[in-house]
Tab-separated table of C-alpha atoms in Angstrom:
chain	number	residue	atom	x	y	z
A	29	UNK	CA	-5.033	5.297	-19.200
A	30	UNK	CA	-8.423	6.704	-20.070
A	31	UNK	CA	-10.370	4.897	-17.395
A	32	UNK	CA	-13.999	4.469	-18.218
A	33	UNK	CA	-15.278	6.156	-21.442
A	34	UNK	CA	-18.812	6.564	-22.720
A	35	UNK	CA	-20.271	7.575	-26.001
A	36	UNK	CA	-22.234	9.599	-26.846
A	37	UNK	CA	-22.086	12.501	-24.320
A	38	UNK	CA	-25.506	13.878	-25.319
A	39	UNK	CA	-28.387	12.394	-27.261
A	40	UNK	CA	-31.998	13.481	-28.061
A	41	UNK	CA	-34.419	10.732	-29.169
A	42	UNK	CA	-38.090	10.737	-30.197
A	43	UNK	CA	-40.407	8.426	-28.443
A	44	UNK	CA	-40.188	4.933	-29.964
A	45	UNK	CA	-36.675	5.334	-31.368
A	46	UNK	CA	-33.890	2.976	-30.338
A	47	UNK	CA	-30.233	3.616	-29.552
A	48	UNK	CA	-27.166	1.973	-27.908
A	49	UNK	CA	-25.028	3.622	-25.312
A	50	UNK	CA	-21.452	2.501	-25.445
A	51	UNK	CA	-19.051	1.995	-22.543
A	52	UNK	CA	-15.467	0.846	-22.481
A	53	UNK	CA	-12.753	0.528	-19.745
A	54	UNK	CA	-9.093	0.027	-20.059
A	55	UNK	CA	-8.251	-1.044	-16.496
A	56	UNK	CA	-8.712	-4.810	-17.100
A	57	UNK	CA	-11.688	-4.776	-14.737
A	58	UNK	CA	-13.924	-7.862	-14.448
A	59	UNK	CA	-17.192	-6.153	-13.281
A	60	UNK	CA	-19.159	-3.452	-15.209
A	61	UNK	CA	-22.384	-1.611	-14.341
A	62	UNK	CA	-24.915	0.725	-15.805
A	63	UNK	CA	-26.712	3.303	-13.627
A	64	UNK	CA	-29.194	6.019	-14.301
A	65	UNK	CA	-29.490	9.295	-12.340
A	66	UNK	CA	-32.667	11.298	-12.314
A	67	UNK	CA	-32.960	14.801	-10.759
A	68	UNK	CA	-33.147	14.700	-7.038
A	69	UNK	CA	-32.325	10.971	-6.991
A	70	UNK	CA	-29.289	8.916	-6.335
A	71	UNK	CA	-27.982	6.578	-8.975
A	72	UNK	CA	-30.080	3.498	-9.637
A	73	UNK	CA	-28.520	0.286	-10.992
A	74	UNK	CA	-30.012	-0.881	-14.306
A	75	UNK	CA	-27.850	-3.994	-15.134
A	76	UNK	CA	-24.453	-5.250	-14.202
A	77	UNK	CA	-21.875	-7.729	-15.506
A	78	UNK	CA	-19.630	-9.750	-13.317
A	79	UNK	CA	-17.575	-11.058	-16.124
A	80	UNK	CA	-17.501	-11.386	-19.930
A	81	UNK	CA	-20.623	-13.222	-21.124
A	82	UNK	CA	-22.661	-12.692	-17.969
A	83	UNK	CA	-25.261	-10.087	-17.166
A	84	UNK	CA	-27.709	-9.565	-14.339
A	85	UNK	CA	-30.646	-7.248	-13.626
A	86	UNK	CA	-30.270	-4.440	-11.173
A	87	UNK	CA	-33.045	-2.358	-9.582
A	88	UNK	CA	-34.576	-0.805	-12.725
A	89	UNK	CA	-33.981	-3.055	-15.726
A	90	UNK	CA	-37.341	-2.663	-17.565
A	91	UNK	CA	-37.027	-1.134	-21.001
A	92	UNK	CA	-33.274	-1.832	-21.339
A	93	UNK	CA	-31.082	-4.609	-22.627
A	94	UNK	CA	-27.332	-5.006	-22.219
A	95	UNK	CA	-24.442	-6.820	-23.883
A	96	UNK	CA	-21.035	-7.493	-22.511
A	97	UNK	CA	-19.266	-7.717	-25.826
A	98	UNK	CA	-15.823	-8.541	-24.352
A	99	UNK	CA	-13.906	-7.767	-21.150
A	100	UNK	CA	-13.576	-4.056	-22.095
A	101	UNK	CA	-17.040	-3.149	-23.425
A	102	UNK	CA	-20.534	-3.128	-21.893
A	103	UNK	CA	-23.315	-1.577	-23.938
A	104	UNK	CA	-26.877	-0.517	-22.959
A	105	UNK	CA	-29.656	-0.595	-25.477
A	106	UNK	CA	-32.949	1.152	-25.407
A	107	UNK	CA	-35.254	-0.673	-27.940
A	108	UNK	CA	-38.196	1.765	-27.875
A	109	UNK	CA	-37.413	4.893	-25.979
A	110	UNK	CA	-39.900	6.467	-23.664
A	111	UNK	CA	-39.970	9.939	-21.999
A	112	UNK	CA	-39.544	8.160	-18.631
A	113	UNK	CA	-36.065	7.158	-19.804
A	114	UNK	CA	-34.929	10.743	-19.935
A	115	UNK	CA	-31.939	10.663	-17.561
A	116	UNK	CA	-28.186	10.763	-17.221
A	117	UNK	CA	-26.642	7.315	-17.698
A	118	UNK	CA	-23.413	6.370	-16.013
A	119	UNK	CA	-21.296	3.346	-16.779
A	120	UNK	CA	-18.905	2.093	-14.025
A	121	UNK	CA	-16.363	-0.694	-13.575
A	122	UNK	CA	-14.602	-2.305	-10.737
A	123	UNK	CA	-11.877	-5.024	-10.486
A	124	UNK	CA	-14.288	-7.529	-8.977
A	125	UNK	CA	-17.560	-7.590	-6.999
A	126	UNK	CA	-18.237	-4.202	-5.426
A	127	UNK	CA	-17.327	-5.367	-1.983
A	128	UNK	CA	-13.758	-5.928	-3.223
A	129	UNK	CA	-12.864	-2.530	-4.346
A	130	UNK	CA	-13.612	1.004	-5.734
A	131	UNK	CA	-16.050	1.466	-8.544
A	132	UNK	CA	-14.892	3.914	-11.225
A	133	UNK	CA	-17.474	5.993	-13.188
A	134	UNK	CA	-17.535	7.226	-16.710
A	135	UNK	CA	-18.406	10.769	-17.613
A	136	UNK	CA	-22.063	10.036	-18.282
A	137	UNK	CA	-24.449	10.281	-21.314
A	138	UNK	CA	-27.282	12.798	-21.009
A	139	UNK	CA	-30.285	11.340	-22.786
A	140	UNK	CA	-33.530	13.304	-23.609
A	141	UNK	CA	-36.540	11.477	-25.024
A	142	UNK	CA	-39.224	13.755	-26.408
B	7	UNK	CA	-33.766	-5.346	-1.947
B	8	UNK	CA	-31.476	-2.914	-0.137
B	9	UNK	CA	-32.840	0.512	0.838
B	10	UNK	CA	-30.646	3.415	1.676
B	11	UNK	CA	-32.043	6.526	3.451
B	12	UNK	CA	-29.893	9.762	3.498
B	13	UNK	CA	-30.343	12.893	5.567
B	14	UNK	CA	-30.469	15.868	5.307
B	15	UNK	CA	-31.288	16.569	1.661
B	16	UNK	CA	-29.721	20.087	1.975
B	17	UNK	CA	-27.105	21.227	4.446
B	18	UNK	CA	-25.786	24.754	4.783
B	19	UNK	CA	-22.832	25.408	6.975
B	20	UNK	CA	-20.464	28.383	7.555
B	21	UNK	CA	-16.918	28.012	6.093
B	22	UNK	CA	-14.670	26.451	8.715
B	23	UNK	CA	-17.576	24.678	10.524
B	24	UNK	CA	-18.137	20.883	10.395
B	25	UNK	CA	-20.728	19.057	8.309
B	26	UNK	CA	-22.364	15.758	9.077
B	27	UNK	CA	-24.392	13.608	6.697
B	28	UNK	CA	-26.172	10.473	7.877
B	29	UNK	CA	-27.354	7.315	6.114
B	30	UNK	CA	-29.171	4.217	7.156
B	31	UNK	CA	-29.331	0.899	5.254
B	32	UNK	CA	-31.720	-2.040	5.414
B	33	UNK	CA	-29.692	-5.164	4.246
B	34	UNK	CA	-27.632	-6.575	7.115
B	35	UNK	CA	-25.583	-8.491	4.594
B	36	UNK	CA	-24.109	-5.197	3.072
B	37	UNK	CA	-20.512	-4.826	3.889
B	38	UNK	CA	-19.178	-1.956	1.791
B	39	UNK	CA	-20.147	1.703	2.319
B	40	UNK	CA	-18.647	4.327	-0.040
B	41	UNK	CA	-19.258	8.058	-0.061
B	42	UNK	CA	-19.252	9.944	-3.438
B	43	UNK	CA	-18.958	13.678	-4.164
B	44	UNK	CA	-20.627	14.956	-7.335
B	45	UNK	CA	-20.145	18.432	-8.765
B	46	UNK	CA	-22.659	19.770	-11.181
B	47	UNK	CA	-22.492	18.057	-14.589
B	48	UNK	CA	-19.732	15.721	-13.519
B	49	UNK	CA	-19.343	12.115	-12.578
B	50	UNK	CA	-19.468	10.894	-8.981
B	51	UNK	CA	-16.087	10.768	-7.368
B	52	UNK	CA	-15.193	8.462	-4.431
B	53	UNK	CA	-14.031	10.430	-1.450
B	54	UNK	CA	-13.888	7.764	1.250
B	55	UNK	CA	-15.216	4.280	1.881
B	56	UNK	CA	-15.497	1.870	4.806
B	57	UNK	CA	-16.000	-1.835	5.099
B	58	UNK	CA	-17.998	-3.608	7.710
B	59	UNK	CA	-15.075	-4.917	9.714
B	60	UNK	CA	-14.073	-1.296	10.593
B	61	UNK	CA	-15.971	1.248	12.806
B	62	UNK	CA	-14.226	4.394	11.730
B	63	UNK	CA	-11.967	5.710	8.926
B	64	UNK	CA	-10.269	9.062	8.528
B	65	UNK	CA	-8.599	10.805	5.633
B	66	UNK	CA	-7.478	14.323	6.444
B	67	UNK	CA	-10.596	16.448	6.942
B	68	UNK	CA	-12.975	13.656	6.033
B	69	UNK	CA	-14.037	10.800	8.340
B	70	UNK	CA	-16.711	8.068	8.115
B	71	UNK	CA	-18.272	6.100	11.026
B	72	UNK	CA	-20.166	2.907	10.776
B	73	UNK	CA	-22.528	1.328	13.298
B	74	UNK	CA	-23.444	-2.144	12.058
B	75	UNK	CA	-25.843	-2.872	14.847
B	76	UNK	CA	-27.977	0.150	14.127
B	77	UNK	CA	-27.317	-0.142	10.381
B	78	UNK	CA	-26.227	3.497	9.991
B	79	UNK	CA	-23.113	5.286	8.761
B	80	UNK	CA	-22.169	8.954	8.665
B	81	UNK	CA	-19.821	11.287	6.822
B	82	UNK	CA	-18.005	14.003	8.791
B	83	UNK	CA	-16.191	16.866	7.106
B	84	UNK	CA	-14.259	19.257	9.388
B	85	UNK	CA	-12.940	22.730	8.647
B	86	UNK	CA	-15.171	23.042	5.640
B	87	UNK	CA	-14.031	25.008	2.605
B	88	UNK	CA	-15.820	26.516	-0.411
B	89	UNK	CA	-14.621	23.785	-2.647
B	90	UNK	CA	-16.486	21.243	-0.462
B	91	UNK	CA	-19.721	22.604	-1.900
B	92	UNK	CA	-21.284	19.729	-3.927
B	93	UNK	CA	-23.881	16.824	-3.743
B	94	UNK	CA	-22.754	14.003	-1.612
B	95	UNK	CA	-24.095	10.488	-1.946
B	96	UNK	CA	-23.773	7.581	0.383
B	97	UNK	CA	-24.097	4.026	-0.983
B	98	UNK	CA	-24.043	0.435	0.238
B	99	UNK	CA	-23.056	-2.811	-1.368
B	100	UNK	CA	-21.779	-6.258	-1.009
B	101	UNK	CA	-25.043	-7.880	-0.015
B	102	UNK	CA	-26.866	-10.336	-2.172
B	103	UNK	CA	-26.467	-8.750	-5.561
B	104	UNK	CA	-23.597	-6.913	-7.096
B	105	UNK	CA	-23.566	-3.082	-7.533
B	106	UNK	CA	-24.271	-0.192	-5.236
B	107	UNK	CA	-27.568	1.158	-3.714
B	108	UNK	CA	-27.350	4.926	-3.438
B	109	UNK	CA	-29.016	7.402	-1.108
B	110	UNK	CA	-30.830	10.343	-2.748
B	111	UNK	CA	-27.980	12.749	-1.939
B	112	UNK	CA	-27.193	15.717	0.218
B	113	UNK	CA	-26.556	19.190	-1.306
B	114	UNK	CA	-23.838	20.757	0.834
B	115	UNK	CA	-23.565	24.434	0.719
B	116	UNK	CA	-20.544	26.195	2.237
B	117	UNK	CA	-21.422	29.801	3.172
B	118	UNK	CA	-18.429	32.217	3.142
């Protein structure tokens, strides 16, 4: 049981480049989330997905798109990266809505945009 | 939307003493309050959580208290040990939207 996995672990982009961060979970969870963590800040919710085929905006969605490809996978896309998107990105999953149980985090992707 | 305030930002205690970290939240509909520990370069790990139908929960040296009327909750760590040194985050959820709203974190330093 790998839990929540993320790829890549590290990435450096130039301003304007695009990339997709991948996330997968093997716990048969319905809900999946993307957060970003900046220095001195807590995690902030970018997007979430309550079930396959549905996605909703979180606190800081601007500049990002997401896809819930199937129950296991939830990807985050930066179409035109900006230095302000330099951050550590965490994917998470939970069995149902957050009030129903623990949220499990992936190991994170450290992204630098120059 | 929800707003979570966390204090203090840094807390230094002697090994063996107790540590208390406090959080307030703004959305009265929130009903789930987890605490996470994060070591440098690692993912957040859940250490304890509480739901709004409970006022206190304890797990060995860690306890959390919740005051729904005042909209604040606290983490208590007793008999602190060097391995307790980390950044601790409070969070709230279960209100209107899914997902968690996090505080900005407390860097807990255990002095030998």
